[in-house]
């Protein structure tokens, strides 16, 4: 006759559904946005009313997937968006009356199978692979972006510099509001600061499992843009919006844990880097050219991956350079759990689901195949001569989307990471983008050639 | 709203009591069962029925009547006519005793009491530790009267650990209990949620969730001041 609730006896997903229903009622929620992403990581979705909520939580909502980039395969237009009830969240920037909530969705086929093309499913497959090796993959991104005056007047919103803390800075105020909204959305922020360039900011998220983090990054972008819009401004995650300023990267810290144990940490090894840590780094470095199309997916991404703007250019193990591809951040003695690897190629405009899946698969390949970490290069390869670089075996990261796609399309590793449906659809989409770009006559060409030639 | 069955053997005083109770309370449905000695009604929902027994003078007879009512799972109010209560074990059920003369006010009050006990009163579901109140029926958490906004996982973790104060849980155990269908969490996910929970529910006096080094976490019941 005990009325005490016990988790063991109650299905957690049923609890999550009831939690969402109670919360909806309590907060007067009228509309619920069902969120998912297309193959490029762009947020998509549609709204349902409160009357539909319980039914949709239990059996999903049908939609026509044909018009969403990379979602539906041929003859598969009818898709089902199946909400993940544990992602229930009221949108804090919407009015409190008639509130609006969001739910992340898995994409299923009409027959209820996970869609091969669902970003979350792609990442889950990679995480399952880690899980089979007894490993959990944690990530913590540092996301950079620009606040602009408006989309019509895309000049930087402020003129602060790196770590500026001036109290009258409009940028600091926006950043504070953004961090508060993120916290309200259940996204823990570790650290935030003004970045190097005018109007450029960085917010670092606290590590969590990669799937939750990918959802969080999608939410993050919405929050940043909403908060900017509220003050009449605009925020952009474009990889390199200004030729004269740094690009916006998404340096990603990562670690692998076996239960409570950080498998990257070995107190007896040099730098405390375990054999697995070295193999994982080796996998990342060796396969980095193949996954660059995913971590840097836009024509514009390659305007960031150039020498001189603190972005990586070479696929090697270098140290002490601001442009290192892979870095082992220092950690405090006694905080061995925070020993981690930082991968610095991704930009803020990547699709985080596919990027994490590709990065993890590259690292795991290193562990499975027992790769050897290349010899550490202590001098800066960008000031070496071509011959010296060759001597040190320095490999270039792809310098354009076109060359990234060429390498990616032949990569068995990437195909394994993404699955054939996503791989083919992604390459097709990006080839079109490159073709369009190739036909474009740029300002650079006009200013350089028009009068000269 | 409950149904109150009076088992009064047609005794005029019992009928009068029932009428007075009816006049006092519109809350319940009062029914007289005049001729069912030894056979209390079989209620559909035991939590919303009460047997009000006008007991015979014989202590033995009264005892067996009450015992039968309890055995049938009915909350029971026994109106006794002797200063000696029947010697039976009531521990398996919910029984209120009253000695004659019983006023209608007292009979009603005892009816409410026994009903509330049988229902497992609302407060029985609440998990309360000092200023922190968790209502699992409404998925609500309050700290010093103010609603605390939690995500589902934060709520589940708090509810689970707060219902078992003093016990030490490993991260792994919490992960299994709260994230059991989620394959990808990993035990550090627990740390992230504990950190967020602490920032939301710690008041100045108490730290509710305590880290037990190299083991996991423990929910501290109140009375242990915040030392960190």
Short mmCIF file of N, CA and C in Angstrom, two decimals, chain A residues 11 49 100 113 117 128 146 202 223-224 227 274 295 306 310 318 340 416 423 437:
data_model
loop_
_atom_site.label_atom_id
_atom_site.label_comp_id
_atom_site.label_asym_id
_atom_site.label_seq_id
_atom_site.Cartn_x
_atom_site.Cartn_y
_atom_site.Cartn_z
N UNK A 11 8.97 3.09 -15.35
CA UNK A 11 9.71 3.28 -16.58
C UNK A 11 10.16 4.75 -16.66
N UNK A 49 0.50 21.89 -31.08
CA UNK A 49 -0.18 22.56 -29.96
C UNK A 49 -0.22 21.61 -28.76
N UNK A 100 6.31 28.66 -24.77
CA UNK A 100 6.72 27.77 -25.85
C UNK A 100 7.82 26.85 -25.32
N UNK A 113 11.58 2.54 -37.86
CA UNK A 113 13.02 2.28 -37.75
C UNK A 113 13.76 3.60 -37.62
N UNK A 117 19.61 8.49 -41.96
CA UNK A 117 20.07 9.84 -42.23
C UNK A 117 19.92 10.77 -41.03
N UNK A 128 28.06 4.08 -29.86
CA UNK A 128 27.89 2.66 -29.58
C UNK A 128 29.21 1.91 -29.81
N UNK A 146 30.56 35.89 -33.70
CA UNK A 146 30.59 37.35 -33.76
C UNK A 146 29.22 37.93 -33.45
N UNK A 202 33.70 34.24 -27.08
CA UNK A 202 33.85 32.80 -26.93
C UNK A 202 33.12 32.35 -25.68
N UNK A 223 20.09 30.19 -28.99
CA UNK A 223 20.09 31.13 -27.86
C UNK A 223 20.91 32.37 -28.21
N UNK A 224 22.11 32.16 -28.73
CA UNK A 224 22.99 33.30 -29.05
C UNK A 224 22.30 34.23 -30.06
N UNK A 227 19.22 36.09 -28.35
CA UNK A 227 19.62 37.16 -27.43
C UNK A 227 20.14 38.35 -28.24
N UNK A 274 48.45 8.28 -21.57
CA UNK A 274 48.43 6.83 -21.67
C UNK A 274 48.66 6.38 -23.11
N UNK A 295 34.28 18.60 -40.35
CA UNK A 295 34.51 19.57 -39.27
C UNK A 295 34.57 21.00 -39.81
N UNK A 306 43.89 29.00 -42.48
CA UNK A 306 45.04 29.56 -43.19
C UNK A 306 46.08 29.98 -42.14
N UNK A 310 45.72 31.82 -36.05
CA UNK A 310 45.58 30.91 -34.93
C UNK A 310 44.77 29.66 -35.25
N UNK A 318 52.38 18.82 -33.51
CA UNK A 318 53.28 19.91 -33.21
C UNK A 318 52.96 20.41 -31.82
N UNK A 340 42.93 15.85 -20.95
CA UNK A 340 42.11 15.70 -22.13
C UNK A 340 42.89 16.12 -23.37
N UNK A 416 32.58 4.85 -42.83
CA UNK A 416 32.24 4.06 -41.64
C UNK A 416 31.59 4.97 -40.59
N UNK A 423 26.86 9.91 -46.02
CA UNK A 423 28.10 10.19 -46.76
C UNK A 423 27.78 10.67 -48.18
N UNK A 437 30.21 28.11 -56.01
CA UNK A 437 31.27 29.04 -55.60
C UNK A 437 32.27 29.25 -56.74
#
